[in-house]
XYZ file of C-alpha atoms in Angstrom:
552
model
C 37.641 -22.198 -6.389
C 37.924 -18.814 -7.770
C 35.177 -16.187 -7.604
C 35.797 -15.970 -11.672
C 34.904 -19.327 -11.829
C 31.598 -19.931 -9.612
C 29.584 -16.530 -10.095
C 27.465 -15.714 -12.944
C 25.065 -12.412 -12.675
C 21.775 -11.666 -14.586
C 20.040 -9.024 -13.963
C 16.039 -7.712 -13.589
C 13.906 -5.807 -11.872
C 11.000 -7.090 -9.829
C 7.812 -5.693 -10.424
C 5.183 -5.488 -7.423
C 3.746 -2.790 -5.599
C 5.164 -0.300 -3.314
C 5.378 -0.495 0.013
C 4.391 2.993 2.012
C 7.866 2.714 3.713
C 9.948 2.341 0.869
C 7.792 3.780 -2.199
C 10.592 2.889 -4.659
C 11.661 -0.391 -4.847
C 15.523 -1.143 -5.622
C 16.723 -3.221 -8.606
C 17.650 -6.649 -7.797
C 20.032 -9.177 -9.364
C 20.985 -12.842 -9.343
C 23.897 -15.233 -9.094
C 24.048 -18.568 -10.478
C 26.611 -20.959 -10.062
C 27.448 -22.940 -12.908
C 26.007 -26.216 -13.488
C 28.519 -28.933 -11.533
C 30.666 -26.306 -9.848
C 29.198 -27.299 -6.636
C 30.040 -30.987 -7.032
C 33.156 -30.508 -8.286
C 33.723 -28.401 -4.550
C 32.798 -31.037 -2.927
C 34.917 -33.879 -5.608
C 36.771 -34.740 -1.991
C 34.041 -36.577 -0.547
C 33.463 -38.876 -3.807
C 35.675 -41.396 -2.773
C 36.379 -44.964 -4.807
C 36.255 -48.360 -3.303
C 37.864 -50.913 -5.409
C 37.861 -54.805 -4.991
C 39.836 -56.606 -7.674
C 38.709 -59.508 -9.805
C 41.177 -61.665 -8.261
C 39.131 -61.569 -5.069
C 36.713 -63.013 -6.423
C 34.878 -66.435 -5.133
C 34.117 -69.054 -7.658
C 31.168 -71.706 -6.840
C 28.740 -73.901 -8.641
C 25.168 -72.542 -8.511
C 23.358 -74.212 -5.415
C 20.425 -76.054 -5.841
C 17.340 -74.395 -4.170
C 17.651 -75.094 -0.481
C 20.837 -76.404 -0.787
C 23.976 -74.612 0.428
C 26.242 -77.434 0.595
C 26.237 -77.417 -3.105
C 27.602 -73.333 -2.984
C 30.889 -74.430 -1.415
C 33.647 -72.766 -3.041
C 35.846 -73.752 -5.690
C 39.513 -73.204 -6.938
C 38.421 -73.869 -10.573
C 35.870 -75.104 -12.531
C 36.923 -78.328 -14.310
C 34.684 -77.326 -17.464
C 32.216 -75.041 -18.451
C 33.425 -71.258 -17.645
C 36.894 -71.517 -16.076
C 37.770 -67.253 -16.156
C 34.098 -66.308 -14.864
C 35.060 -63.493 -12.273
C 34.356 -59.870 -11.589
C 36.039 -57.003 -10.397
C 33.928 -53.799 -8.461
C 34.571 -50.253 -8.527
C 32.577 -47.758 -6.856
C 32.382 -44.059 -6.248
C 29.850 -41.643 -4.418
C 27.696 -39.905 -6.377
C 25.567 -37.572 -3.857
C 24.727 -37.825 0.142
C 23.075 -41.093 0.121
C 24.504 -42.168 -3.400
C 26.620 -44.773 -4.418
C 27.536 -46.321 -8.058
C 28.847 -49.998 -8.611
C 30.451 -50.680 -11.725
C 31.096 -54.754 -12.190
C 34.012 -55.834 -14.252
C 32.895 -59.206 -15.678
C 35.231 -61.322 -17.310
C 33.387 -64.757 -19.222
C 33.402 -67.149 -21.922
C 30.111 -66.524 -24.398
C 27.571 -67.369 -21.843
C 24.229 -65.800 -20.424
C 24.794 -63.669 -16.836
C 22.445 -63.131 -14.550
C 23.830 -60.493 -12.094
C 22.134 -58.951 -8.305
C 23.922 -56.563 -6.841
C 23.060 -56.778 -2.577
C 23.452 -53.538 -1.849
C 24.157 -54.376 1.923
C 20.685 -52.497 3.399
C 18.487 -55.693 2.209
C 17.553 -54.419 -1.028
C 19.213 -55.922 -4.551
C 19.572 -54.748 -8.167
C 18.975 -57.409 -11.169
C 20.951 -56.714 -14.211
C 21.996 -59.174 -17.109
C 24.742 -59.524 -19.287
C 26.678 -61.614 -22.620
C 29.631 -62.520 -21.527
C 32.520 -60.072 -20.970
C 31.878 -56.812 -20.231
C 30.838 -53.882 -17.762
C 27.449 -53.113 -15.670
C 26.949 -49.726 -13.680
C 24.176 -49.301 -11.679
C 23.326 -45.988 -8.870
C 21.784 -46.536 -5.461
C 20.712 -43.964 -2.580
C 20.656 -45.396 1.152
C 18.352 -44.117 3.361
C 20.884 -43.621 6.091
C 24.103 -42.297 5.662
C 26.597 -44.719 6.711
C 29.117 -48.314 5.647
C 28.105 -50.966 3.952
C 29.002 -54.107 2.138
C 28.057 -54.677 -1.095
C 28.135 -57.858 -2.544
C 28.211 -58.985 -6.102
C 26.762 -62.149 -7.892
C 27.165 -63.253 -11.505
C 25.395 -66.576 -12.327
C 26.160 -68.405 -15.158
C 23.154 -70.840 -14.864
C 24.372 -72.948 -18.259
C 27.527 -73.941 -16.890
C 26.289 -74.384 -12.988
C 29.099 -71.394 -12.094
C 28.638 -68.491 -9.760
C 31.262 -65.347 -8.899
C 31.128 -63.605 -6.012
C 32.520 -60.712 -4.827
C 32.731 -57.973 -1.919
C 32.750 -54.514 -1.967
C 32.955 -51.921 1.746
C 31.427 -48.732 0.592
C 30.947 -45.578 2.649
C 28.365 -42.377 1.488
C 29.538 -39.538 0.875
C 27.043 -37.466 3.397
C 28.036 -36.940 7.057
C 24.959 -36.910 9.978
C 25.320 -34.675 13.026
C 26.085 -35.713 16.734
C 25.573 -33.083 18.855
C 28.419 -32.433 21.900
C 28.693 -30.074 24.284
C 28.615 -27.397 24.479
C 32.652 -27.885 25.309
C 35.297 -26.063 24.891
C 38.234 -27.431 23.248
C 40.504 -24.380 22.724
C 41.347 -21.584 24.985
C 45.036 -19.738 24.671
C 44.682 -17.587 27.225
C 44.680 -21.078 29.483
C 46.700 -23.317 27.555
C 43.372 -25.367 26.503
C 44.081 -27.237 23.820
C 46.655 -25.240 22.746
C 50.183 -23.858 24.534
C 49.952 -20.589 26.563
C 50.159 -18.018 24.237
C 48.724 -15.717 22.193
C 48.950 -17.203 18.229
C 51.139 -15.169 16.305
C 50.197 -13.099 13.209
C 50.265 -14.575 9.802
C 50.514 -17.594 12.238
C 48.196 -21.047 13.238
C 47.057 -23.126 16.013
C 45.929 -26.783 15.357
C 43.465 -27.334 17.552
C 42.847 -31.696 17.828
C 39.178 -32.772 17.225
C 38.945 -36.455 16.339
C 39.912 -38.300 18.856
C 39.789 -35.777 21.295
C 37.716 -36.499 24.516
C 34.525 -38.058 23.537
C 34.724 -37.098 20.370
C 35.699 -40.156 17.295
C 38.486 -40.436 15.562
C 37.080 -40.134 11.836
C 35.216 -37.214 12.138
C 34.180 -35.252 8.864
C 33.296 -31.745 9.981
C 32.692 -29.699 13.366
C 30.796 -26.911 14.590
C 32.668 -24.431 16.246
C 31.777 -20.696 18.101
C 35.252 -19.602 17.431
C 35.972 -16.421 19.479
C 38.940 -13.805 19.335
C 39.715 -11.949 21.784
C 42.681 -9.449 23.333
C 43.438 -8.214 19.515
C 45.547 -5.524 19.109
C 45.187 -4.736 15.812
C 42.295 -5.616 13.012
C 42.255 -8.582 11.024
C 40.472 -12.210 10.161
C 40.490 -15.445 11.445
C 40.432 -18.610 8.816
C 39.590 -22.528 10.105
C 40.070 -25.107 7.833
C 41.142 -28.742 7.557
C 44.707 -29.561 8.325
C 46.567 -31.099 5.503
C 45.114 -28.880 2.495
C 46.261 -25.268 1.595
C 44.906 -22.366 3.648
C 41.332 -20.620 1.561
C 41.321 -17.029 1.047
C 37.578 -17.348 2.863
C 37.027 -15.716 6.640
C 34.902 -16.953 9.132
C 36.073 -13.988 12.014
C 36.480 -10.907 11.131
C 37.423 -8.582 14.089
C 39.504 -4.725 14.781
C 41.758 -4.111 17.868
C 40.608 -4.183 21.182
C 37.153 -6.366 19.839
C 35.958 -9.760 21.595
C 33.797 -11.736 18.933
C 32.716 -15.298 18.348
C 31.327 -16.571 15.234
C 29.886 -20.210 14.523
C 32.129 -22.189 11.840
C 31.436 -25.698 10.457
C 34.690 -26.745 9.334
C 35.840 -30.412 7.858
C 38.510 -32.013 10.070
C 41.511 -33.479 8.414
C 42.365 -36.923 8.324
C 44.711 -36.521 10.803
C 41.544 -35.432 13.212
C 43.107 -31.699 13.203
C 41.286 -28.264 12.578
C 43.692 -25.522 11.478
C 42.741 -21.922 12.719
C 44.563 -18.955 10.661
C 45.097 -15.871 11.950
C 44.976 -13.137 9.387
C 46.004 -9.761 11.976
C 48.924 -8.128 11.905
C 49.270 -9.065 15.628
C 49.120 -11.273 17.653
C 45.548 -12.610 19.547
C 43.867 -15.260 21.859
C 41.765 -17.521 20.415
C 38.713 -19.832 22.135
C 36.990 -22.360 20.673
C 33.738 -24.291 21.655
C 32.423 -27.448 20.338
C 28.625 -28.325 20.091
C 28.726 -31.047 17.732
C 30.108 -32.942 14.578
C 29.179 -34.552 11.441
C 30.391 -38.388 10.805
C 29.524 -41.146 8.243
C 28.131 -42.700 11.228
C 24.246 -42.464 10.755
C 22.752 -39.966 13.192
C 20.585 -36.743 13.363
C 20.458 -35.114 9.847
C 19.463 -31.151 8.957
C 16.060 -30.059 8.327
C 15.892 -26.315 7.436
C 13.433 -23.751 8.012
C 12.799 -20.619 7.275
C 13.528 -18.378 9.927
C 10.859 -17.978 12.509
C 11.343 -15.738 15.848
C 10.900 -18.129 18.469
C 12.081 -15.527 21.497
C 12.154 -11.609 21.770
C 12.841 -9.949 25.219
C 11.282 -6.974 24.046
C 8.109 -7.953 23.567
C 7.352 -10.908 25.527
C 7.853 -13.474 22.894
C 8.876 -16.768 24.172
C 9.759 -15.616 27.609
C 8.730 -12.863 30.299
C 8.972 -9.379 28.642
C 11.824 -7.365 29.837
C 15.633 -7.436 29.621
C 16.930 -10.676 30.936
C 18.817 -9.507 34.626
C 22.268 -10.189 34.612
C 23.503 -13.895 35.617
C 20.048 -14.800 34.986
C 18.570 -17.818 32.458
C 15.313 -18.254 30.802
C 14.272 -22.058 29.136
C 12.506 -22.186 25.290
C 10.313 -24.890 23.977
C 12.303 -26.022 21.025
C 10.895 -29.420 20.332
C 6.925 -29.305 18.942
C 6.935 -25.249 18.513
C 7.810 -23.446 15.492
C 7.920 -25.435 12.843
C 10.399 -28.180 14.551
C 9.464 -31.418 15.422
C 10.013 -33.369 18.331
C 12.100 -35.917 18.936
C 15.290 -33.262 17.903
C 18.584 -33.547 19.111
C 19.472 -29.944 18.348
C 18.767 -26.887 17.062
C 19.911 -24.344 14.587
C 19.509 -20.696 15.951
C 20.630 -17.029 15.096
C 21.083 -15.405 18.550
C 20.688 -11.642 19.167
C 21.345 -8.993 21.687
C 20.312 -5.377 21.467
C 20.278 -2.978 24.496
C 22.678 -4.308 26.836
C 23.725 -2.343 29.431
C 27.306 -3.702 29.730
C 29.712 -5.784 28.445
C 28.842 -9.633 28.587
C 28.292 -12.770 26.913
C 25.445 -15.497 26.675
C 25.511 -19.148 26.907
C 22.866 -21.133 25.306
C 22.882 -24.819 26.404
C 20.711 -27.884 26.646
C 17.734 -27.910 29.745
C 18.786 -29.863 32.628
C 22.447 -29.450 33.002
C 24.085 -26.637 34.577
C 25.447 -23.593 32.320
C 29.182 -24.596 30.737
C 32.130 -22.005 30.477
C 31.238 -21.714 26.771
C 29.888 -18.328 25.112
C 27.952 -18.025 22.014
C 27.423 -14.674 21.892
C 29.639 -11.667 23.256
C 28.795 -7.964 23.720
C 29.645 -4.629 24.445
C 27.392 -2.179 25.979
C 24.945 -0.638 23.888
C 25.700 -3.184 20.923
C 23.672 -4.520 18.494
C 25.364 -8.148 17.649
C 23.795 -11.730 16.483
C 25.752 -14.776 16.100
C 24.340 -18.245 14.805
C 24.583 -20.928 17.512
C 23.558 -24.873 16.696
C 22.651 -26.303 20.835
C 21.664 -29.364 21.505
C 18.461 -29.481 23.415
C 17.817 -31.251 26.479
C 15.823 -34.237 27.063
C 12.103 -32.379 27.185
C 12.993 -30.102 24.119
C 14.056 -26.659 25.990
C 17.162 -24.708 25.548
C 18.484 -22.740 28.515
C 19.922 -18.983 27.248
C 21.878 -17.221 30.523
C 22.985 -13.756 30.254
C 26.465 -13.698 32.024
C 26.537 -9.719 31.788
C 25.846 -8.052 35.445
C 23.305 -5.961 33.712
C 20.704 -6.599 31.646
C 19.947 -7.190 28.232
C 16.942 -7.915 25.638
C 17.268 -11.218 23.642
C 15.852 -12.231 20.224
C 16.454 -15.831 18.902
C 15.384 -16.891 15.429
C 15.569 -20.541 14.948
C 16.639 -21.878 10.885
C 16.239 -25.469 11.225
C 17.445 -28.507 13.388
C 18.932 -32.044 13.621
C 16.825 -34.970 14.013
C 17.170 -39.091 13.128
C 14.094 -38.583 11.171
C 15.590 -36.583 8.775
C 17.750 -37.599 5.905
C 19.625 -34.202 4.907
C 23.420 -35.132 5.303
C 26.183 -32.332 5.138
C 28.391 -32.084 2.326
C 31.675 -30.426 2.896
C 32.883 -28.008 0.235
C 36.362 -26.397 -0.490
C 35.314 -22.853 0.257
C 34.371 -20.931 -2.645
C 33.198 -17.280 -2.968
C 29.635 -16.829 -4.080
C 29.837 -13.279 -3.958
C 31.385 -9.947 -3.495
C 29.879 -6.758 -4.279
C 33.207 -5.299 -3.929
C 34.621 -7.095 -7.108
C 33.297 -5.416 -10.453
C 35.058 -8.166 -12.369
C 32.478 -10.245 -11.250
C 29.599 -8.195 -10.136
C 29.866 -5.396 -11.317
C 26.291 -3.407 -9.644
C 28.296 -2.228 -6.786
C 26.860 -2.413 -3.340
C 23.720 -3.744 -2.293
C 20.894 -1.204 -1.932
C 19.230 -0.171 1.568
C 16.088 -2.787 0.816
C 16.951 -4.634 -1.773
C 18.174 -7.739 -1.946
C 20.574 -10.124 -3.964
C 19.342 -13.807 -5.405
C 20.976 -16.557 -5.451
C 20.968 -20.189 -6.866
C 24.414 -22.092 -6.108
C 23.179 -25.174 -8.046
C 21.634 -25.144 -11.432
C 19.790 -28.494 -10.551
C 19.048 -28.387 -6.853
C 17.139 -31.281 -6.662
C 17.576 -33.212 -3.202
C 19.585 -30.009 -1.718
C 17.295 -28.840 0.859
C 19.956 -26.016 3.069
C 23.262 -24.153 2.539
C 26.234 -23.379 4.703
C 27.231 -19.948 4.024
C 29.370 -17.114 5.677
C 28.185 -13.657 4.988
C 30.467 -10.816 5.871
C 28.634 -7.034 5.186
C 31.347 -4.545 5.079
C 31.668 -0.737 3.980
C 28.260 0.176 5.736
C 27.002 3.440 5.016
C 24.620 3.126 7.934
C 22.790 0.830 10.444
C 21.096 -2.113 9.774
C 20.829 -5.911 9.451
C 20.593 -8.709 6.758
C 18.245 -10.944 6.631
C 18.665 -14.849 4.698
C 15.366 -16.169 3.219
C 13.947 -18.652 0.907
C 12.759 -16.799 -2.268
C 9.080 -17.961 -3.694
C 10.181 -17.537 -7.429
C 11.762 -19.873 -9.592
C 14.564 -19.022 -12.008
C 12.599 -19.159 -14.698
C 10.000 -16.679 -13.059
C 12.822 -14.345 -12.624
C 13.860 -14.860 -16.628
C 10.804 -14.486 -18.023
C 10.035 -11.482 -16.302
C 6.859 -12.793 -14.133
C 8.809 -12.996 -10.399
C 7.037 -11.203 -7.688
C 8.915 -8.966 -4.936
C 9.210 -11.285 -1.870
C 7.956 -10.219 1.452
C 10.259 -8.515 3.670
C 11.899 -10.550 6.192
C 12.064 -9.404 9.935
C 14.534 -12.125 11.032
C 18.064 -11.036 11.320
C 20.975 -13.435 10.361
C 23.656 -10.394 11.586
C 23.462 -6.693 12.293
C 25.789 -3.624 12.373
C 26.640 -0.257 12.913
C 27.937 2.442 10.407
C 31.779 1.634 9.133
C 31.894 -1.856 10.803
C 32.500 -5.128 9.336
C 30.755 -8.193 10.323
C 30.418 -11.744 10.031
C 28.034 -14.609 10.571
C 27.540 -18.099 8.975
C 24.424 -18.769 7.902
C 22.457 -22.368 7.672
C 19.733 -21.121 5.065
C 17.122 -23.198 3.784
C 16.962 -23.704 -0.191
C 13.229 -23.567 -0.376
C 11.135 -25.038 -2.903
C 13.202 -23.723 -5.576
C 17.094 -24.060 -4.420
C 17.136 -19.803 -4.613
C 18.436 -17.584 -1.478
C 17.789 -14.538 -0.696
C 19.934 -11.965 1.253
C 18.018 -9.007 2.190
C 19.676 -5.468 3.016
C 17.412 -4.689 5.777
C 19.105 -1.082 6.277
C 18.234 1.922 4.443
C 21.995 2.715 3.523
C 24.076 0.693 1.209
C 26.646 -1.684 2.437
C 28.540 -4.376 0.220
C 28.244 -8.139 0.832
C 30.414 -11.129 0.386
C 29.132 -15.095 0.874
C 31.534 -17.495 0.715
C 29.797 -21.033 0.467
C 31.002 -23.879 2.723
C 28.499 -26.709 2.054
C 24.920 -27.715 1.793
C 22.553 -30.560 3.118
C 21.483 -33.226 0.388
C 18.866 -35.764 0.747
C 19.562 -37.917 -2.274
């Protein structure tokens, strides 16, 4: 999907009044995507199911109570000998399926029910030959049979036919965390550094505990012992390679960032690498999406659950080196219990060495996984997706020797009792404030901030799976993903307000660096985005999309 071809600006500025700290306020604009682009991204997980007419079972019409009288027959000897009916169906949404019933019939009043396989049924009629389409939404992702019955009550005839359907929407299992890939060990992967302009396949379905059949995965993808700058690109094996990046990095740099990435149907997860040299790569699992029914994704908008700095959460203070601290996930913040995992952006700031954290599940002792890695002095976030042990804490362990302050924001979090299933998406760019084919208001000002609606109708899309990537930073500072309070109208018609300013970070930096992060972000209440500049100095921004939760 070209940029050309999913972004659409408008442009206005947002009345409201001035903050002391910033007694000017910066124009703002928006990006729309056009109406359907999104669901033609994700066309791949609209799959047909066919069964064929000649499948079809021909019986007389039992008598109430009686089934004897339903036993099947080859032909009936008068009446309506062709009576049969083919089934085609095709996803529509998450939860959606539609059945369209191919009836073929002599001149006769139908009576059709379509048994949509979760104990609820359709009524439709019909005259004879001819076609009926009719929509459902499950309330759990998942397979199921649907079966087909066209009565011809007249001439004591019945057709029957069977249909396996699977939704399109994938629920989350979390796993881990694990690490599957590691080429400085020869984990999942030979010995050796991957070669530039060159990929590893790295084997997810299937492998270990995890099914075969797997949609998508969430990774923390780390590079590491780079000798010269470049990018790092995961995607499903079997399709050609996106122009999107998920890591960007420059020589000598160790960083991770969180993908979710389909799986191909062969159960592989290609991993590009973009440098002119060669590099290590690590890779650490925490969970995957299935048709399977499981936890599904309820967004929030970001709330500060822990800061180090301030005594928020935990003890005030740098965490020591090789030292852990639990959090309170479950019944705190906004997220209800009974989770299976959570959804987190994970910052350092003040460390006083090189190091790395590990955030894991309470109860279990801390894996050889990393979610976030540091250098001394830096500033760096990364957005990590845990699962939470079984009383609702998180463990975070600094495995620096020194110490280091903490901040944790949590965006939402995976639960049976919620119905928002991921939908996959080719990658598509949202945004670039580089490109004034398509933008065209150059960077993104120190405080302002960028809106965005990827779908025109956003009805039953409640989150997003983004990537941001700020690049050509004039100065410090971090950005900051939000739900915006105006509608699309409002921002039309002239009558949007200015948002408040976040103070959750979804990544930071330092002058002349680039830096990535995905970002879960919650669509709000009216499917718009925000994505604040939270530093004084311009920088320009690209989002690439890479799905979004959908609970119809």
């Amino acid at each position: 999907m070209s940029a050309a071809a999913i972004v659409a600006a408008s442009v206005g500025l947002i009345p409201g009044a001035a903050h002391a700290a910033d007694p000017v306020k910066p124009g703002t604009h928006g990006v729309s995507a056009p109406a359907g682009d999104l669901k033609k991204a994700a066309a791949s997980n609209f799959k047909s199911f066919t069964s064929p007419a000649d499948r079809t079972v021909r019986q007389t019409v039992p008598a109430a109570g009686d089934k004897a009288a339903a036993a099947p027959q080859a032909q009936a000897a008068e009446g309506n000998p062709t009576l049969a009916v083919g089934l085609q169906a095709k996803g529509t949404s998450a939860h959606g399926i539609e059945v369209t019933s191919t009836v073929t019939s002599a001149p006769a009043a139908l009576d059709i029910t379509i048994a949509w396989g979760d104990g609820t049924e359709t009524k439709a009629t019909a005259q004879g030959s001819g076609q009926v389409a009719r929509q459902h939404s499950y309330a759990e992702v998942g397979q199921y049979t649907v079966t087909v019955t066209v009565v011809d009550a007249a001439n004591n005839t019945q057709a029957v036919n069977q249909l396996n359907v699977v939704t399109p929407g994938s629920d989350f299992t979390a796993y881990g965390p694990t690490r599957l890939l590691d080429t400085r060990s020869g984990i999942g992967a030979p010995k050796a550094k991957v070669a530039a302009y060159g990929t590893t396949r790295l084997k997810v379905g299937g492998n270990g505990g995890i099914p075969a059949g797997v949609t998508a995965v969430a990774l923390n993808v780390t590079v590491t012992n780079a000798t010269s700058a470049g990018h790092v690109t995961a995607y499903p094996s079997g399709v050609v390679r996106p122009i999107s990046s998920n890591v960007n990095f420059v020589a000598g740099q160790t960083v991770p960032n969180l993908v979710i990435v389909p799986v191909g149907q062969d159960g592989y997860v290609e991993l590009y690498n973009g440098g002119w040299e060669s590099l290590d790569l690590i890779a650490d699992i925490t969970g995957y999406f299935s048709h399977k029914s499981a936890a599904g994704y309820n967004p929030l908008a970001p709330v500060r659950a822990v800061d180090t700095r301030v005594g928020l959460g935990t003890a005030q203070g740098p965490v020591a080196g090789q030292t852990s601290f639990d959090v309170q996930m479950a019944g705190r913040n906004g997220v209800w219990k009974g989770i299976s995992a959570v959804a987190l952006n994970v910052t350092v700031t003040n460390p006083k060495e090189a190091g790395h954290l590990t955030v894991y599940p309470s109860g279990q002792a801390a894996p050889s996984t990393s979610s976030v890695n540091f250098t001394a002095g830096q500033t760096v976030a990364n957005s990590v997706i845990v699962p939470v042990g079984a009383d609702g804490k998180i463990n975070v362990r600094n495995g620096a020797w020194a110490g280091t302050d903490i901040i944790v924001d949590v965006v939402g979090f995976y639960t049976n009792e919620s119905s928002g299933a991921f939908m996959p998406t080719a990658p598509g760019r949202m945004l670039d404030t580089r490109d004034d084919a398509n933008w065209g208001y150059g960077p993104l000002e120190g405080r302002g901030y960028v809106y965005m609606r990827p779908f025109t109708d956003p009805v039953g899309v409640t989150g997003f799976v983004f990537n941001t990537t700020v690049t050509n930073t004039r100065g410090d500072g971090f950005l900051s993903v939000t739900p915006d309070p105006n509608s699309w109208d409002q921002y039309g018609n002239g009558t949007a307000v200015w948002p408040d300013e976040p103070t959750a970070s979804a990544l930071n930096w330092t002058a002349g660096k680039t830096v990535p992060n995905l970002v879960q972000a919650s669509a709000g209440t009216h499917g718009i985005v925000d994505f604040w500049n939270m530093g004084w100095d311009d920088a320009d921004l690209i989002v690439d999309i890479f799905g979004y939760y959908d609970t119809l």
